[in-house]
XYZ file of C-alpha atoms in Angstrom:
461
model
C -14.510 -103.612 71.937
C -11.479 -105.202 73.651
C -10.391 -106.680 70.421
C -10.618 -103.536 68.296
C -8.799 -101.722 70.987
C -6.327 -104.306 71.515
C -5.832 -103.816 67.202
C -5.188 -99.959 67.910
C -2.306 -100.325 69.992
C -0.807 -103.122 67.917
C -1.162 -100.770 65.246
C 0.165 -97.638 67.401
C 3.017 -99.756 68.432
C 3.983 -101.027 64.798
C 3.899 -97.280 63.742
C 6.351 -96.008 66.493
C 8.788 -99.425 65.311
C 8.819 -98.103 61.896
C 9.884 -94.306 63.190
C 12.431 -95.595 65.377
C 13.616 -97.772 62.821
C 13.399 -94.516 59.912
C 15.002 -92.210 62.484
C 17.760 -94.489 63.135
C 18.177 -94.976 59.343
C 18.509 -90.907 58.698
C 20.963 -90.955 61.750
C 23.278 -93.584 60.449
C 22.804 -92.536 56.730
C 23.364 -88.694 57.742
C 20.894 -87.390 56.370
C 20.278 -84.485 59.533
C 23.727 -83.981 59.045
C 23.245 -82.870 55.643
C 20.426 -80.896 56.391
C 22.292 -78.904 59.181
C 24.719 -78.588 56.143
C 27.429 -80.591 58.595
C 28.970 -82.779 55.757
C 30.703 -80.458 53.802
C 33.774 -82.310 55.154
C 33.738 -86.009 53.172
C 34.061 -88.559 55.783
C 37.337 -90.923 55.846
C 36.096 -94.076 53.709
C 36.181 -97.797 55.709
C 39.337 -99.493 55.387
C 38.538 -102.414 52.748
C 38.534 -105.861 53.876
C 42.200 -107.850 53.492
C 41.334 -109.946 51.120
C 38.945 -108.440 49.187
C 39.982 -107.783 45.384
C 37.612 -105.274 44.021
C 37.323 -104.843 39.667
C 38.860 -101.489 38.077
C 35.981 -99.837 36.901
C 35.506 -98.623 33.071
C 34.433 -95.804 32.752
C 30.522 -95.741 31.903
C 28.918 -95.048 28.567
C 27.314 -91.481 28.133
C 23.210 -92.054 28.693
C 23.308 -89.253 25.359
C 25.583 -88.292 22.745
C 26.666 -84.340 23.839
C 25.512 -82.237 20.644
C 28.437 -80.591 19.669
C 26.124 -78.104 16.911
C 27.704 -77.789 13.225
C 28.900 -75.422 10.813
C 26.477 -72.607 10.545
C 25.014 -72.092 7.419
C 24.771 -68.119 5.784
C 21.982 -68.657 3.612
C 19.758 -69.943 6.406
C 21.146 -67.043 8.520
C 20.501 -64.681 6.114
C 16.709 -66.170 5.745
C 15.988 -65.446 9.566
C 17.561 -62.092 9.758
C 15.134 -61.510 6.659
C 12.366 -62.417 7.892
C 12.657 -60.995 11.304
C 14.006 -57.605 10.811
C 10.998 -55.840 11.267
C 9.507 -52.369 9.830
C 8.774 -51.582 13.110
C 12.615 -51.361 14.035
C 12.297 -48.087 11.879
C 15.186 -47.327 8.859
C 18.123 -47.313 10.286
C 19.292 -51.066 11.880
C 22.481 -52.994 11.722
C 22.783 -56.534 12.656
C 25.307 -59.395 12.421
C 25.527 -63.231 13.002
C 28.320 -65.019 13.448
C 29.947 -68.294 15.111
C 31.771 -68.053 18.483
C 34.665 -66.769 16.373
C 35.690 -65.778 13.004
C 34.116 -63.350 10.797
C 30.296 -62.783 10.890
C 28.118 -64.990 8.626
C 25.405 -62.223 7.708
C 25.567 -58.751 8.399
C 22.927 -56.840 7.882
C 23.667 -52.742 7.109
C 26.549 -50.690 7.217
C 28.360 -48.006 9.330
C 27.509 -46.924 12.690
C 24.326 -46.783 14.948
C 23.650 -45.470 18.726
C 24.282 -48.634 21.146
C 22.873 -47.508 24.267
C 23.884 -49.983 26.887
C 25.049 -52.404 24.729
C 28.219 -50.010 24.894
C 28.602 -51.676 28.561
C 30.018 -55.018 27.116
C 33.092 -52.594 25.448
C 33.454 -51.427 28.638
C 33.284 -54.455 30.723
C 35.572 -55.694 28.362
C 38.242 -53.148 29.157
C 38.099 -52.476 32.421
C 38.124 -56.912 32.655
C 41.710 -56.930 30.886
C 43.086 -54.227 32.362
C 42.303 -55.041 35.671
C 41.541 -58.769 36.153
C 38.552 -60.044 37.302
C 39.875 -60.440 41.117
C 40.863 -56.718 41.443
C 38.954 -55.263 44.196
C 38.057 -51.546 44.875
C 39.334 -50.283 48.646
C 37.421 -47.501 50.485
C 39.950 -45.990 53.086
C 40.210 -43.972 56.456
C 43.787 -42.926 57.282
C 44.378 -39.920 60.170
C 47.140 -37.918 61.003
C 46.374 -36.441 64.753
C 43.093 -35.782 65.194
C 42.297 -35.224 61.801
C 40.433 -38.544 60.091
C 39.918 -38.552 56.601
C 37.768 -40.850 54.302
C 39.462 -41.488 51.065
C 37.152 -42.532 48.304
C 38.520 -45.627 46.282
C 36.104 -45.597 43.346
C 33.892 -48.603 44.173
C 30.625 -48.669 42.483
C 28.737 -50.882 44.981
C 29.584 -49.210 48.179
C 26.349 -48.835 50.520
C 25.832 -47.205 53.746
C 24.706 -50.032 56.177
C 25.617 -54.116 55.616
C 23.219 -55.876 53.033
C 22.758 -59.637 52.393
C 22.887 -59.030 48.565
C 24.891 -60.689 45.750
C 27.400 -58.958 45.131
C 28.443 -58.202 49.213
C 28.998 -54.886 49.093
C 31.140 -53.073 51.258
C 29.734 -50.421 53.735
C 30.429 -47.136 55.273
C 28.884 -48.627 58.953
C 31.681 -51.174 59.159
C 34.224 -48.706 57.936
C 33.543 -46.494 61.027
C 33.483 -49.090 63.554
C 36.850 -50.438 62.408
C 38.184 -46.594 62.126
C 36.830 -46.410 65.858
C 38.263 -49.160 67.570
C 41.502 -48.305 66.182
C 40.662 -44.646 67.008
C 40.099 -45.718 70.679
C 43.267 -47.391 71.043
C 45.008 -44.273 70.264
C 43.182 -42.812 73.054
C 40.937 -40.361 70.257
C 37.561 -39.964 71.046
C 37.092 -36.893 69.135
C 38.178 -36.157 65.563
C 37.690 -33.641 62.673
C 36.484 -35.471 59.767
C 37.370 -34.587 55.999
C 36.411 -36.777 52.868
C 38.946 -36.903 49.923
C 37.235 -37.999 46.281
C 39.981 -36.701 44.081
C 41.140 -40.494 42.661
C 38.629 -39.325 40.145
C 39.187 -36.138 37.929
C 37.196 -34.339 35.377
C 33.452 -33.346 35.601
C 31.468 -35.057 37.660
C 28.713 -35.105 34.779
C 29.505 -36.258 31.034
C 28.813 -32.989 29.132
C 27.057 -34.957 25.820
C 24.627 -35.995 28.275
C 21.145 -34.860 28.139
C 21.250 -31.280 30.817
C 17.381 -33.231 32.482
C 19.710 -36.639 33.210
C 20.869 -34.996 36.727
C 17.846 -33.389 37.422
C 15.460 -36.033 36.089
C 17.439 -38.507 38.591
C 18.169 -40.763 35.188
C 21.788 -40.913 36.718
C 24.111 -39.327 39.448
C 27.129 -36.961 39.445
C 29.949 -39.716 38.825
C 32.235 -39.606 41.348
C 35.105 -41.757 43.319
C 32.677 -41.602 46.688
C 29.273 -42.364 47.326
C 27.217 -44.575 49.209
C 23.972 -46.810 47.292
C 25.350 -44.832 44.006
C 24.261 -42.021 44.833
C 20.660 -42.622 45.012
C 18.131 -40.842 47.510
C 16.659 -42.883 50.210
C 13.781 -43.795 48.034
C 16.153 -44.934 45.571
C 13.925 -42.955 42.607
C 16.067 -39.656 42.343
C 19.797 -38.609 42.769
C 21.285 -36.699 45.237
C 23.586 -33.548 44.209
C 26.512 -33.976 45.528
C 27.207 -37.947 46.481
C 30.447 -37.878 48.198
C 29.142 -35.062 50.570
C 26.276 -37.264 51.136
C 28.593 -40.330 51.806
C 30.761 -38.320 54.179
C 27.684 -37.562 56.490
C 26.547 -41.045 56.550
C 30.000 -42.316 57.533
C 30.103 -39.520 60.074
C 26.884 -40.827 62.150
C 28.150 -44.049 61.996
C 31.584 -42.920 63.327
C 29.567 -41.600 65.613
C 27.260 -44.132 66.882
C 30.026 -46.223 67.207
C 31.706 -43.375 69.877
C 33.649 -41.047 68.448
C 32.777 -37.539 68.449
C 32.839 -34.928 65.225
C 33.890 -31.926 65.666
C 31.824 -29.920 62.882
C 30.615 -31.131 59.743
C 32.806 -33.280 57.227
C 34.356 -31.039 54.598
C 36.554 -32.113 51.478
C 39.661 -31.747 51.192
C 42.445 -34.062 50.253
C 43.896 -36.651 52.361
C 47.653 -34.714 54.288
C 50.887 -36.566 52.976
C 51.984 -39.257 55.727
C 48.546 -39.843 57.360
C 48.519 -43.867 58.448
C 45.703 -45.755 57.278
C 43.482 -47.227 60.398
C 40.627 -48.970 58.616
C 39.736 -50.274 55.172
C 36.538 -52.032 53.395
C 37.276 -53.594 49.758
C 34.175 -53.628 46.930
C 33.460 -57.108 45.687
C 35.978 -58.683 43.101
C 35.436 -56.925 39.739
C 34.314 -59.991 38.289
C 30.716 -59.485 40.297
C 30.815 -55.923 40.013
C 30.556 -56.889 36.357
C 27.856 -59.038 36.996
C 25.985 -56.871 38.483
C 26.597 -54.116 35.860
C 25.619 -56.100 32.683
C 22.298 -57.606 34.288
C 21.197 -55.135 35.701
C 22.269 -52.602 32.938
C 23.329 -50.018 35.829
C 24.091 -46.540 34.425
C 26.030 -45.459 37.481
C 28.528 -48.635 37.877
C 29.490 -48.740 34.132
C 30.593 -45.290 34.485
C 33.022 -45.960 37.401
C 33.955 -48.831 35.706
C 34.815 -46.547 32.811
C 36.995 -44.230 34.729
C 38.656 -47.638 36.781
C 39.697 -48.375 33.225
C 40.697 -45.073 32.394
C 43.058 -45.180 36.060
C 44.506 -48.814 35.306
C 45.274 -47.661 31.638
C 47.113 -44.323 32.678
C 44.401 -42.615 30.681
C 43.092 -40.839 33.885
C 39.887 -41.803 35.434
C 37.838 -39.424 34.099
C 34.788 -39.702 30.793
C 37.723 -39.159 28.197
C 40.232 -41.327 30.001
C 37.683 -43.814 29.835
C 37.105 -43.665 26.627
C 40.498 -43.609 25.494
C 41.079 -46.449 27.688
C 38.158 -48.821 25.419
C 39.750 -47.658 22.535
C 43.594 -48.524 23.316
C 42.519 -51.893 24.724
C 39.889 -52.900 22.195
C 42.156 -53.457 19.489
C 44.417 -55.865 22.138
C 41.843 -58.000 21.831
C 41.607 -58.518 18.403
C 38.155 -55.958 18.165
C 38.445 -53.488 15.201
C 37.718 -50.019 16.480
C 37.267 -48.466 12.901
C 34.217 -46.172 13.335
C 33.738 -46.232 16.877
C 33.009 -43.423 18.320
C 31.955 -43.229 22.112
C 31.791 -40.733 25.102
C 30.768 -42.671 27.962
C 30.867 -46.033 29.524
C 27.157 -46.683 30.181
C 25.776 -45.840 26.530
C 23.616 -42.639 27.879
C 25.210 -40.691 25.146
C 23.311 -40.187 22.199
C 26.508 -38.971 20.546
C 28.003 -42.684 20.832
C 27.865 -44.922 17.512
C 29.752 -48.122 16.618
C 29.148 -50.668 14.095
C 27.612 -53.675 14.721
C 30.318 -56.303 14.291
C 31.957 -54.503 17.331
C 30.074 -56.067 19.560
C 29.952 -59.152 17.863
C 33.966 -59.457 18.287
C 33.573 -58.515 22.278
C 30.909 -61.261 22.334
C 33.175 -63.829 20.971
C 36.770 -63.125 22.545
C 34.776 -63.184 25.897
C 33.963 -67.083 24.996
C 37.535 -67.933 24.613
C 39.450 -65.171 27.188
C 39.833 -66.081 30.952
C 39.800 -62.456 31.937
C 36.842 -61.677 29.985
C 34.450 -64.970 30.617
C 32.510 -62.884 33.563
C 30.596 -61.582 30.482
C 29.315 -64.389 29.623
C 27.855 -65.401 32.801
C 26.638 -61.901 33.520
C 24.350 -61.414 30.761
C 20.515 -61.540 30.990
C 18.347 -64.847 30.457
C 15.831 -64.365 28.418
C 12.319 -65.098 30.595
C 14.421 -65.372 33.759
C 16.726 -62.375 34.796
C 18.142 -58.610 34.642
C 16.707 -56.368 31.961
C 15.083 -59.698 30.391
C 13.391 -61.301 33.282
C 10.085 -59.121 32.184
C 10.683 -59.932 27.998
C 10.370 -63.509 26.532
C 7.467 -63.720 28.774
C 5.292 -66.568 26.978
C 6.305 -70.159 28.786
C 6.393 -71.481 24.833
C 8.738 -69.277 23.187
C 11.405 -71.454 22.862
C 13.908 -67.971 23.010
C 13.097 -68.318 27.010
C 15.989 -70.073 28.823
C 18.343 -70.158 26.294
C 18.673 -66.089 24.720
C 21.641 -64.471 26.958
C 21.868 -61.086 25.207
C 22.330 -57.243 27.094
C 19.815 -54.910 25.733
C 19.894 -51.626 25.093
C 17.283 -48.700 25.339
C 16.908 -44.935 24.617
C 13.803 -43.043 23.179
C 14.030 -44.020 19.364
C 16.701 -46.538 20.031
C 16.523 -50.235 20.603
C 19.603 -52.697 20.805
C 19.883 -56.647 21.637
C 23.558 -58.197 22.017
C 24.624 -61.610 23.239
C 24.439 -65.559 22.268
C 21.977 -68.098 21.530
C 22.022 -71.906 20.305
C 20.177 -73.010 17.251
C 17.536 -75.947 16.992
C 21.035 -78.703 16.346
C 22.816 -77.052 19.488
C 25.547 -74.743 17.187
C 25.927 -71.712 19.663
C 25.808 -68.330 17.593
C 26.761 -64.580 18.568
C 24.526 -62.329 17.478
C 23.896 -58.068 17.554
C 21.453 -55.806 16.185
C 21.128 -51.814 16.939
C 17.980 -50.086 15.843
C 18.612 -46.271 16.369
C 15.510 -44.738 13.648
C 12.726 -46.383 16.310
C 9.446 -44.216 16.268
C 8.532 -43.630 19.425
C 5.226 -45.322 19.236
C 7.152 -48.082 17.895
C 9.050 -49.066 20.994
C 7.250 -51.863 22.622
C 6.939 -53.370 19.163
C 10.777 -52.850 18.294
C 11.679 -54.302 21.608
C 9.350 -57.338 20.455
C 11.123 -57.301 17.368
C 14.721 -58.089 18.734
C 13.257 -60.786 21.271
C 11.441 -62.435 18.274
C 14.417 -62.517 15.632
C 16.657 -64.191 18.984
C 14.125 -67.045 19.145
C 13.894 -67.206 15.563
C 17.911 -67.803 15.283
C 17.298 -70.253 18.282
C 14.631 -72.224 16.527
C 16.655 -72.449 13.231
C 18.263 -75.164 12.377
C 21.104 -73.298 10.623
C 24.158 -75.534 11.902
């Protein structure tokens, strides 16, 4: 018994030798360091020994050869699009394949068909030149006496209360406690509150929208104020008047944070010489466009539309927006020659543009600074956005590598973006199906995802 006891606590004493030892290890090494996330700061290297001549180092030999793809070949192109283009995609589709620039290989139909959100990536595209992918969107308060004023700025993202979301959005709550600490050192603890949304002109609603789009809550009055886009508190339906609605949600938080309101907010536009006391800026435009394209939000493509529309000197309104697309479009070296669009989020039926379009915004986005947050923003097939639900078999070999933005009304179905082939040659591709029977859809929508993973299994390079 003695023995075997005597075993234990040689054994217990070994064990603690070997923690000590570890835990001293992990200490010198740094390891807690790094998991307190401490050494983001690289420590100052030893001095080397005097002495001590140390070999130039070559650099090493790649463990793999980097495939660099190869010339794409039309005939085998042509073969997949063949194949692929379903009957259930109705009578009625375009579609084109092409390298990361140059002409398309194969295109498949002629004229013009109904995007639907693929008509985001035109605007993205415009609003991305025209005002940089670092240009921020500033919600204001400025006051002249006791009257405050919130000044809408036009960002899309704006919420009411601070979220821990990508993008970081800016919100009203913050807003008001800056505008009341600066407030308070003025000695104002009581105010009269107006909201000012007029950066924004035209209707509030795009008239070749559907009339049930506003009251099915399919998308909100557009406008240069609003809080969570405009959306209810349940986030399923759209309130009617969203800068109203933001005004009253900055005015309890104004007031929560102490200062008093002396009636209701009205609108009315901000007096000449009233001094700004607070600010809140949207995310840089780069994320906003994130956000837009995979998510495929309705509501931000539109204020993106009428940001364009402002930075062009088109006005920021639907037709300034448009007008905007089509001025800058051809700056890029996209041929506008049958476009025809009303909106920046694709809702309208009434849009059309041929297919090579988007294949040209596709490619200059590979090769133009300003418009590479496309890229990056698109869905992955199988993993994100308005794909993370398609692609969903763990074979298709489509999953992973497919970065397109879809596009979806009743009878229309649309798939836009880049793939790879089986020898690694990366490929633009577009295809608009706008004669869809409605029965049809889930099978159309099948259709696109299979014809991507059919170009991505080809070995056409």
């Amino acid at each position: 018994m003695a023995r075997s006891a005597s075993r234990g606590w040689a054994s217990l004493v070994g064990l603690l030798v070997v923690l000590l030892a570890a835990g001293t290890a992990t200490y010198e090494l740094g390891w807690i360091d790094h998991w307190r996330g401490h050494d983001r700061v690289a420590p100052t290297p030893p001095p080397r020994p005097l002495g001590l001549a140390l070999p130039s180092l070559a650099p090493a030999a790649p463990v793999a050869a980097v495939s660099s793809g190869g010339t794409l070949k039309r005939a085998k192109l042509s073969t997949v699009l063949r194949r692929h283009l379903d009957s259930a995609l109705g009578g009625h589709v375009l579609a084109a394949v092409a390298p990361t620039s140059g002409a398309p290989l194969v295109v498949h139909g002629s004229g013009s068909a109904v995007p639907a959100s693929t008509n985001k990536l035109l605007t993205a595209a415009t609003v991305l030149r025209l005002d940089g992918p670092a240009k921020r969107f500033t919600t204001r308060v400025v006051a002249q006496g006791r009257t405050v004023t919130l000044i809408g700025g036009g960002d899309p993202l704006l919420v009411a209360k601070p979220e821990h979301t990508y993008p970081h959005r800016a919100d009203l709550t913050t807003l008001a406690q800056r505008a009341a600490v600066a407030l308070k050192q003025r000695g104002v603890t009581k105010v009269r509150l107006t909201y000012d949304d007029s950066l924004f002109t035209g209707p509030a609603v795009n008239p070749t929208w559907p009339a049930s789009y506003i009251s099915e809550g399919v998308v909100a009055p557009i406008t240069a104020l609003w809080v969570d886009e405009g959306r209810t508190d349940d986030g399923e339906s759209r309130v009617a008047d969203p800068a109203l609605v933001a005004a009253q949600a900055f005015a309890q938080a104004l007031t929560d944070a102490g200062i008093r309101i002396r009636r209701a907010p009205t609108a009315d536009v901000a007096p000449q010489g009233a001094q700004e006391i607070a600010h809140v800026d949207s995310p840089p435009l780069r994320e906003i466009v994130d956000h837009v394209l995979e998510t495929s939000d309705n509501e931000g493509a539109e204020v993106l539309a009428h940001q364009a529309g402002l930075a062009a000197g088109t006005g920021a309104s639907f037709d300034g927006g448009v007008q905007a697309v089509l001025q800058t479009l051809p700056k890029l070296g996209v041929d506008t020659t049958g476009i025809s669009i009303h909106d920046g989020s694709g809702l309208s039926r009434q849009d059309s543009l041929p297919v090579t379009a988007l294949v040209q915004v596709l490619q200059r986005a590979t090769s133009d600074d300003a418009l590479a947050p496309i890229v990056s923003a698109l869905p992955v097939a199988g993993f994100s956005g308005s794909l993370m639900a398609r692609y969903a078999d763990r074979g298709d070999q489509g999953r992973g590598v497919v970065r397109a933005k879809t596009g979806t009304l009743t009878g229309v179905d649309a798939l836009a973006g880049y793939t790879r082939d089986a020898n690694g040659t990366p490929l633009v591709f577009a295809v608009m199906a706008d004669h869809v029977a409605v029965p049809n859809t889930l099978k159309a929508r099948n259709a696109l995802d299979d014809l991507a993973t059919a170009l991505t299994t080809c070995r056409c390079g």
